[in-house]
Amino acid sequence: MSTGRLTIDLDAVAANWRALDAKSDPGVQTAAVVKADAYGLGVGKVGRALAAAGARRFFVAVAEEGAALREALGPGPEICVFSGHMSGDTDMMHDLGLVPMLNSVEQITRHFEALPGHPFGVQLDTGMNRLGMEPGEWAALRDLVVSQGPRLVMSHLACADEPDHEMNRQQLNVFLSMTDGIEAPRSLAATGGILLGPDYHFDLTRPGIGLYGGLPFEEAQPVVHLDLPVIQIRDLAAGESVGYGNSWVAERPARVATVSGGYADGLTRHLSNQAVLFFEDTPCPLLGRVSMDLIGVDITHLKDKPKALSMIGPHQSPDDLAEIAGTIGYEILTQLGARYARYYARGRA
Ligand SMILES: *Cc1c(COP(=O)(O)O)cnc(C)c1O
């Protein structure tokens, strides 16, 4: 087999959910955010593992993702949709029992007209200016909306991965004043917010990235392992080059492995000449440019001829790759390609 092998440790996902759940009081519910196909890891398998671990409420970005999740989970767990109730969503919301987080006057009107009595939540904008109702809008509608018994009133923090950022406290204060005195359950914290402490937990937390082993949850167990098979090994003389654009030239004789995997598999070209792969514990520098399907790797210093090299694993996390590529772990995970052979492990074999 010549495709990369992506192993997703479902026990680690479950352990991360439990560890984040343990960071808030027992009275605080811990949900699970599984948007974007569970951050690229597969919403069916991941969703079922989280439900088995105890998650009872799930969040997705759009109704279509809710449909895929409902298929995997069956009836029971509550599935909430961040983008709210868009035109065209009504039948899906109704038939699959999805709960829209209503973001605007337009969505509230649509929802109350199209599905009276159907559960809903509300998203408030406390300063991120992305989704949710503005304080002025909310003040005008609050009594009416609250009288309909929202399942949740939520907002989202813009800077929760920077604990000292003044925006955190500012958004907390806006959220407190917008929700003062209401009975509906409230939620403000994603992974970063959980780590900011109990002031941010309210009734429900919504971790995503921490479940998948990513920062800012430093204690997370690693979830993803990516091993790339070696397709060919060749010996180079000094002065020979590797890959497109001759961007790496051997200064001395070198041995180069060509592995299967490239930017079409989510291994961004920004890793060119920067990243390392691992053979067991030994780092092996990536040579030259990342191609669409292939990567050159320096194995001059290895005694053995490796059959595969590790791109993501115990020695290198998605956040490490993100750091090299100038992005965030979220983007590395969600870009993991469709070509990999995926294995879902219970514990790392
Ligand atoms: C993505 C998202 C989350 C989860 O955030 P993480 O940083 O991955 O924990 C929670 N709430 C909202 C509104 C989101 O968009």
Short mmCIF file of C-alpha atoms and ligand atoms in Angstrom, two decimals:
data_model
loop_
_atom_site.label_atom_id
_atom_site.label_comp_id
_atom_site.label_asym_id
_atom_site.label_seq_id
_atom_site.Cartn_x
_atom_site.Cartn_y
_atom_site.Cartn_z
CA MET A 1 0.00 0.00 0.00
CA SER A 2 1.34 3.38 -0.93
CA THR A 3 -0.96 5.89 0.74
CA GLY A 4 -0.13 7.45 4.07
CA ARG A 5 -1.58 5.83 7.15
CA LEU A 6 -3.62 8.07 9.44
CA THR A 7 -4.34 6.59 12.85
CA ILE A 8 -6.91 8.26 15.08
CA ASP A 9 -6.86 7.17 18.70
CA LEU A 10 -10.47 7.21 19.86
CA ASP A 11 -9.50 6.34 23.44
CA ALA A 12 -7.37 9.48 23.50
CA VAL A 13 -10.33 11.54 22.24
CA ALA A 14 -12.49 10.10 25.01
CA ALA A 15 -9.75 10.69 27.61
CA ASN A 16 -9.38 14.31 26.47
CA TRP A 17 -13.14 14.84 26.75
CA ARG A 18 -13.09 13.43 30.29
CA ALA A 19 -10.08 15.55 31.23
CA LEU A 20 -11.77 18.74 29.99
CA ASP A 21 -15.02 17.69 31.67
CA ALA A 22 -13.12 17.33 34.95
CA LYS A 23 -11.93 20.97 34.71
CA SER A 24 -15.39 22.32 35.46
CA ASP A 25 -17.75 21.64 38.37
CA PRO A 26 -19.89 18.52 38.16
CA GLY A 27 -22.95 20.71 37.57
CA VAL A 28 -21.47 22.10 34.36
CA GLN A 29 -22.28 20.09 31.25
CA THR A 30 -19.41 19.40 28.83
CA ALA A 31 -20.54 19.25 25.21
CA ALA A 32 -18.39 18.32 22.19
CA VAL A 33 -17.74 20.38 19.07
CA VAL A 34 -17.49 18.11 16.02
CA LYS A 35 -17.82 20.63 13.18
CA ALA A 36 -15.83 20.17 9.96
CA ASP A 37 -16.05 16.36 10.17
CA ALA A 38 -14.77 16.40 13.76
CA TYR A 39 -11.84 18.66 12.82
CA GLY A 40 -11.03 16.39 9.91
CA LEU A 41 -10.90 13.17 11.93
CA GLY A 42 -14.25 11.64 10.95
CA VAL A 43 -17.49 12.70 12.59
CA GLY A 44 -19.09 9.24 12.68
CA LYS A 45 -16.38 7.39 14.58
CA VAL A 46 -15.38 10.38 16.70
CA GLY A 47 -19.00 11.28 17.49
CA ARG A 48 -19.79 7.75 18.65
CA ALA A 49 -16.63 7.61 20.79
CA LEU A 50 -17.56 10.90 22.45
CA ALA A 51 -21.13 9.77 23.06
CA ALA A 52 -19.77 6.57 24.64
CA ALA A 53 -17.50 8.70 26.84
CA GLY A 54 -20.55 10.59 28.10
CA ALA A 55 -21.08 13.60 25.81
CA ARG A 56 -24.80 14.31 25.48
CA ARG A 57 -24.73 17.50 23.44
CA PHE A 58 -22.84 18.12 20.20
CA PHE A 59 -22.19 21.20 18.11
CA VAL A 60 -21.72 21.40 14.35
CA ALA A 61 -21.22 24.41 12.08
CA VAL A 62 -24.02 23.83 9.57
CA ALA A 63 -27.20 21.74 9.34
CA GLU A 64 -25.73 19.34 6.76
CA GLU A 65 -23.06 18.33 9.28
CA GLY A 66 -25.85 17.77 11.79
CA ALA A 67 -27.45 15.31 9.39
CA ALA A 68 -24.25 13.26 9.13
CA LEU A 69 -23.87 13.28 12.91
CA ARG A 70 -27.49 12.26 13.52
CA GLU A 71 -26.96 9.33 11.17
CA ALA A 72 -23.98 8.24 13.28
CA LEU A 73 -25.50 8.85 16.72
CA GLY A 74 -29.13 7.94 16.21
CA PRO A 75 -31.84 9.69 18.22
CA GLY A 76 -31.01 10.96 21.68
CA PRO A 77 -27.98 13.21 21.81
CA GLU A 78 -28.78 16.87 21.16
CA ILE A 79 -27.20 18.33 18.03
CA CYS A 80 -26.82 22.11 17.94
CA VAL A 81 -26.02 24.13 14.81
CA PHE A 82 -23.83 27.24 15.20
CA SER A 83 -24.92 28.84 11.91
CA GLY A 84 -28.50 28.87 13.14
CA HIS A 85 -31.60 28.44 10.99
CA MET A 86 -30.86 29.29 7.37
CA SER A 87 -33.43 29.24 4.62
CA GLY A 88 -33.60 25.68 3.30
CA ASP A 89 -32.69 24.15 6.68
CA THR A 90 -36.22 23.82 8.02
CA ASP A 91 -36.97 20.24 6.95
CA MET A 92 -33.61 18.96 8.17
CA MET A 93 -34.02 20.74 11.51
CA HIS A 94 -37.48 19.26 11.92
CA ASP A 95 -36.88 15.71 10.67
CA LEU A 96 -33.55 15.20 12.41
CA GLY A 97 -34.29 17.18 15.54
CA LEU A 98 -31.44 19.67 15.10
CA VAL A 99 -31.30 22.67 17.40
CA PRO A 100 -30.33 25.93 15.66
CA MET A 101 -28.42 28.61 17.56
CA LEU A 102 -30.32 31.62 16.21
CA ASN A 103 -28.01 34.49 15.29
CA SER A 104 -30.19 37.35 14.07
CA VAL A 105 -33.66 38.84 14.03
CA GLU A 106 -34.10 37.32 10.59
CA GLN A 107 -33.29 33.83 11.88
CA ILE A 108 -35.52 34.23 14.92
CA THR A 109 -38.43 35.25 12.69
CA ARG A 110 -37.76 32.37 10.30
CA HIS A 111 -37.54 29.83 13.10
CA PHE A 112 -40.64 30.93 15.01
CA GLU A 113 -42.67 31.04 11.79
CA ALA A 114 -41.41 27.82 10.22
CA LEU A 115 -41.06 25.60 13.30
CA PRO A 116 -43.07 26.98 16.19
CA GLY A 117 -42.34 25.04 19.36
CA HIS A 118 -39.18 23.46 17.93
CA PRO A 119 -36.18 23.74 20.28
CA PHE A 120 -33.65 26.48 19.62
CA GLY A 121 -30.80 28.34 21.24
CA VAL A 122 -29.53 31.87 20.81
CA GLN A 123 -26.06 33.11 19.99
CA LEU A 124 -25.03 36.56 21.20
CA ASP A 125 -22.20 38.68 19.89
CA THR A 126 -20.10 39.91 22.79
CA GLY A 127 -17.40 41.55 20.67
CA MET A 128 -16.01 39.05 18.18
CA ASN A 129 -18.30 40.40 15.45
CA ARG A 130 -18.68 37.05 13.75
CA LEU A 131 -21.98 35.40 14.66
CA GLY A 132 -24.76 36.30 17.06
CA MET A 133 -27.08 39.12 18.03
CA GLU A 134 -25.73 42.53 18.91
CA PRO A 135 -26.55 43.93 22.37
CA GLY A 136 -29.05 46.46 20.94
CA GLU A 137 -30.97 43.87 18.91
CA TRP A 138 -30.98 41.47 21.81
CA ALA A 139 -32.30 44.08 24.25
CA ALA A 140 -35.32 44.63 22.00
CA LEU A 141 -36.12 40.93 21.59
CA ARG A 142 -34.85 39.42 24.78
CA ASP A 143 -38.12 39.10 26.70
CA LEU A 144 -39.96 37.62 23.73
CA VAL A 145 -37.19 35.12 22.97
CA VAL A 146 -36.65 34.10 26.58
CA SER A 147 -40.39 33.50 26.97
CA GLN A 148 -40.05 30.78 24.30
CA GLY A 149 -37.60 28.84 26.48
CA PRO A 150 -34.31 28.70 24.60
CA ARG A 151 -32.26 25.55 25.25
CA LEU A 152 -29.09 27.62 25.47
CA VAL A 153 -27.86 31.19 25.31
CA MET A 154 -24.26 31.28 24.14
CA SER A 155 -21.42 33.49 22.96
CA HIS A 156 -17.86 32.86 21.79
CA LEU A 157 -14.53 34.28 22.95
CA ALA A 158 -12.14 35.81 20.40
CA CYS A 159 -8.89 35.60 22.41
CA ALA A 160 -9.33 32.70 24.84
CA ASP A 161 -6.02 31.13 23.79
CA GLU A 162 -4.29 34.19 25.30
CA PRO A 163 -5.23 33.99 28.99
CA ASP A 164 -3.96 37.50 29.77
CA HIS A 165 -5.76 39.20 26.92
CA GLU A 166 -8.09 41.89 28.23
CA MET A 167 -10.70 40.88 25.63
CA ASN A 168 -11.55 37.81 27.74
CA ARG A 169 -12.74 39.78 30.75
CA GLN A 170 -14.40 42.35 28.51
CA GLN A 171 -16.45 39.70 26.68
CA LEU A 172 -17.27 38.01 29.98
CA ASN A 173 -18.69 41.29 31.29
CA VAL A 174 -20.73 41.90 28.14
CA PHE A 175 -22.07 38.32 28.31
CA LEU A 176 -22.97 38.72 31.97
CA SER A 177 -24.86 41.92 31.33
CA MET A 178 -26.66 40.58 28.23
CA THR A 179 -27.79 37.44 30.08
CA ASP A 180 -28.38 38.91 33.52
CA GLY A 181 -31.37 37.36 35.23
CA ILE A 182 -32.36 34.90 32.51
CA GLU A 183 -33.17 31.33 33.38
CA ALA A 184 -31.94 29.62 30.22
CA PRO A 185 -28.65 27.71 30.45
CA ARG A 186 -25.66 29.77 29.36
CA SER A 187 -22.39 28.92 27.59
CA LEU A 188 -19.31 31.00 26.81
CA ALA A 189 -16.27 28.70 26.89
CA ALA A 190 -14.64 26.59 24.18
CA THR A 191 -11.34 24.81 24.93
CA GLY A 192 -9.49 28.04 25.72
CA GLY A 193 -12.34 29.35 27.86
CA ILE A 194 -12.41 26.17 29.95
CA LEU A 195 -8.76 26.79 30.81
CA LEU A 196 -9.51 30.41 31.83
CA GLY A 197 -11.28 29.08 34.91
CA PRO A 198 -14.71 28.75 36.51
CA ASP A 199 -15.85 32.35 35.83
CA TYR A 200 -16.08 31.34 32.19
CA HIS A 201 -17.80 27.96 32.55
CA PHE A 202 -21.47 28.91 33.16
CA ASP A 203 -23.80 25.92 32.55
CA LEU A 204 -22.18 24.29 29.54
CA THR A 205 -18.74 24.24 27.91
CA ARG A 206 -18.06 23.59 24.21
CA PRO A 207 -14.58 22.14 23.70
CA GLY A 208 -13.39 21.25 20.22
CA ILE A 209 -9.63 21.35 19.58
CA GLY A 210 -8.70 20.05 23.02
CA LEU A 211 -10.60 16.82 22.31
CA TYR A 212 -8.37 16.28 19.29
CA GLY A 213 -5.12 16.81 21.16
CA GLY A 214 -4.54 20.43 20.20
CA LEU A 215 -3.38 23.62 21.89
CA PRO A 216 -4.24 25.45 24.05
CA PHE A 217 -4.97 22.19 25.95
CA GLU A 218 -1.35 21.36 26.72
CA GLU A 219 -2.17 18.28 28.81
CA ALA A 220 -4.09 16.67 25.95
CA GLN A 221 -3.25 13.14 24.92
CA PRO A 222 -2.10 12.96 21.31
CA VAL A 223 -4.85 11.70 19.02
CA VAL A 224 -3.42 11.70 15.50
CA HIS A 225 -0.57 9.64 14.06
CA LEU A 226 0.44 9.99 10.43
CA ASP A 227 2.96 7.62 8.87
CA LEU A 228 4.07 8.02 5.26
CA PRO A 229 5.40 5.00 3.34
CA VAL A 230 8.80 5.21 1.70
CA ILE A 231 8.37 4.59 -2.02
CA GLN A 232 11.96 4.88 -3.15
CA ILE A 233 15.45 5.40 -1.73
CA ARG A 234 18.37 6.84 -3.72
CA ASP A 235 21.92 7.96 -3.10
CA LEU A 236 22.97 11.42 -4.22
CA ALA A 237 26.43 12.77 -5.02
CA ALA A 238 27.44 16.19 -3.72
CA GLY A 239 25.94 18.88 -5.94
CA GLU A 240 22.78 16.95 -6.88
CA SER A 241 19.42 18.50 -6.01
CA VAL A 242 16.05 17.26 -4.76
CA GLY A 243 12.57 18.20 -5.97
CA TYR A 244 10.96 21.07 -7.87
CA GLY A 245 12.99 24.22 -8.28
CA ASN A 246 16.24 22.55 -7.10
CA SER A 247 15.65 24.24 -3.75
CA TRP A 248 17.80 21.72 -1.84
CA VAL A 249 21.26 20.79 -3.06
CA ALA A 250 23.41 18.11 -1.42
CA GLU A 251 26.64 19.53 -0.01
CA ARG A 252 28.00 16.05 0.50
CA PRO A 253 26.88 12.57 -0.56
CA ALA A 254 23.39 11.97 0.80
CA ARG A 255 20.73 9.27 0.94
CA VAL A 256 17.22 10.44 0.18
CA ALA A 257 13.90 8.69 0.80
CA THR A 258 10.89 9.68 -1.26
CA VAL A 259 7.72 9.28 0.82
CA SER A 260 4.10 9.19 -0.27
CA GLY A 261 2.29 12.34 0.83
CA GLY A 262 2.17 15.92 -0.33
CA TYR A 263 0.23 19.14 -0.34
CA ALA A 264 -2.80 17.35 -1.81
CA ASP A 265 -2.84 15.42 1.47
CA GLY A 266 -2.81 18.58 3.56
CA LEU A 267 0.97 18.70 4.01
CA THR A 268 1.27 22.32 3.03
CA ARG A 269 4.11 23.59 0.82
CA HIS A 270 5.04 25.90 3.70
CA LEU A 271 6.72 22.82 5.22
CA SER A 272 9.22 22.75 2.32
CA ASN A 273 12.84 22.62 3.51
CA GLN A 274 11.59 23.22 7.09
CA ALA A 275 9.85 20.22 8.64
CA VAL A 276 11.36 16.98 9.87
CA LEU A 277 9.95 13.47 9.79
CA PHE A 278 10.88 10.78 12.28
CA PHE A 279 12.23 7.27 12.00
CA GLU A 280 11.53 5.92 15.45
CA ASP A 281 13.21 8.59 17.62
CA THR A 282 15.52 9.98 14.93
CA PRO A 283 14.62 13.22 13.14
CA CYS A 284 15.04 13.19 9.36
CA PRO A 285 14.90 16.59 7.65
CA LEU A 286 12.43 17.21 4.84
CA LEU A 287 14.41 18.08 1.71
CA GLY A 288 13.34 20.54 -0.96
CA ARG A 289 9.81 21.44 -1.89
CA VAL A 290 6.73 19.47 -0.91
CA SER A 291 5.14 18.19 -4.15
CA MET A 292 1.48 17.36 -4.65
CA ASP A 293 1.96 13.67 -3.77
CA LEU A 294 5.56 13.25 -2.63
CA ILE A 295 8.15 14.52 -0.18
CA GLY A 296 11.93 14.01 -0.12
CA VAL A 297 13.54 13.18 3.22
CA ASP A 298 17.19 13.03 4.31
CA ILE A 299 17.97 9.57 5.70
CA THR A 300 21.75 9.74 5.23
CA HIS A 301 22.28 9.25 8.97
CA LEU A 302 20.04 6.17 9.33
CA LYS A 303 21.53 2.68 9.57
CA ASP A 304 18.33 1.04 8.34
CA LYS A 305 16.29 1.57 5.22
CA PRO A 306 12.97 2.71 6.66
CA LYS A 307 9.68 1.37 5.29
CA ALA A 308 7.80 4.44 6.56
CA LEU A 309 8.48 7.75 8.30
CA SER A 310 6.31 9.50 10.84
CA MET A 311 5.00 12.99 10.06
CA ILE A 312 2.65 13.33 13.03
CA GLY A 313 3.17 11.30 16.18
CA PRO A 314 4.73 11.37 19.62
CA HIS A 315 7.66 13.48 18.42
CA GLN A 316 5.74 15.97 16.31
CA SER A 317 2.21 17.22 16.91
CA PRO A 318 -0.13 19.01 14.51
CA ASP A 319 0.71 22.17 16.49
CA ASP A 320 4.44 21.62 15.83
CA LEU A 321 3.75 21.38 12.10
CA ALA A 322 1.52 24.43 12.33
CA GLU A 323 4.30 26.40 13.98
CA ILE A 324 6.64 25.56 11.09
CA ALA A 325 3.99 26.35 8.48
CA GLY A 326 2.89 29.61 10.08
CA THR A 327 -0.62 28.44 10.88
CA ILE A 328 -2.53 26.76 13.73
CA GLY A 329 -3.10 23.12 14.64
CA TYR A 330 -6.79 23.49 13.73
CA GLU A 331 -5.85 24.13 10.12
CA ILE A 332 -3.37 21.23 9.93
CA LEU A 333 -6.03 18.83 11.27
CA THR A 334 -8.89 20.02 9.10
CA GLN A 335 -6.71 19.81 5.98
CA LEU A 336 -5.72 16.17 6.53
CA GLY A 337 -6.36 14.63 3.14
CA ALA A 338 -8.95 12.21 1.86
CA ARG A 339 -6.29 9.88 0.41
CA TYR A 340 -4.94 8.51 3.67
CA ALA A 341 -5.88 5.04 4.82
CA ARG A 342 -7.66 5.78 8.07
CA TYR A 343 -7.43 3.53 11.10
CA TYR A 344 -9.43 4.08 14.24
CA ALA A 345 -7.53 2.67 17.19
CA ARG A 346 -8.64 2.06 20.75
CA GLY A 347 -5.38 3.00 22.42
CA ARG A 348 -2.14 3.25 20.46
CA ALA A 349 -1.01 -0.19 19.32
C1 LIG B 1 -15.21 26.05 16.91
C2 LIG B 1 -16.04 26.58 18.03
C3 LIG B 1 -15.93 26.03 19.31
C4 LIG B 1 -14.83 25.06 19.70
O1 LIG B 1 -13.64 25.80 19.78
P1 LIG B 1 -12.23 25.12 20.17
O2 LIG B 1 -11.30 26.26 20.24
O3 LIG B 1 -11.92 24.18 19.07
O4 LIG B 1 -12.42 24.43 21.46
C5 LIG B 1 -16.82 26.45 20.28
N1 LIG B 1 -17.75 27.40 19.99
C6 LIG B 1 -17.88 27.97 18.78
C7 LIG B 1 -18.91 29.00 18.55
C8 LIG B 1 -17.02 27.58 17.76
O5 LIG B 1 -17.12 28.16 16.55
#
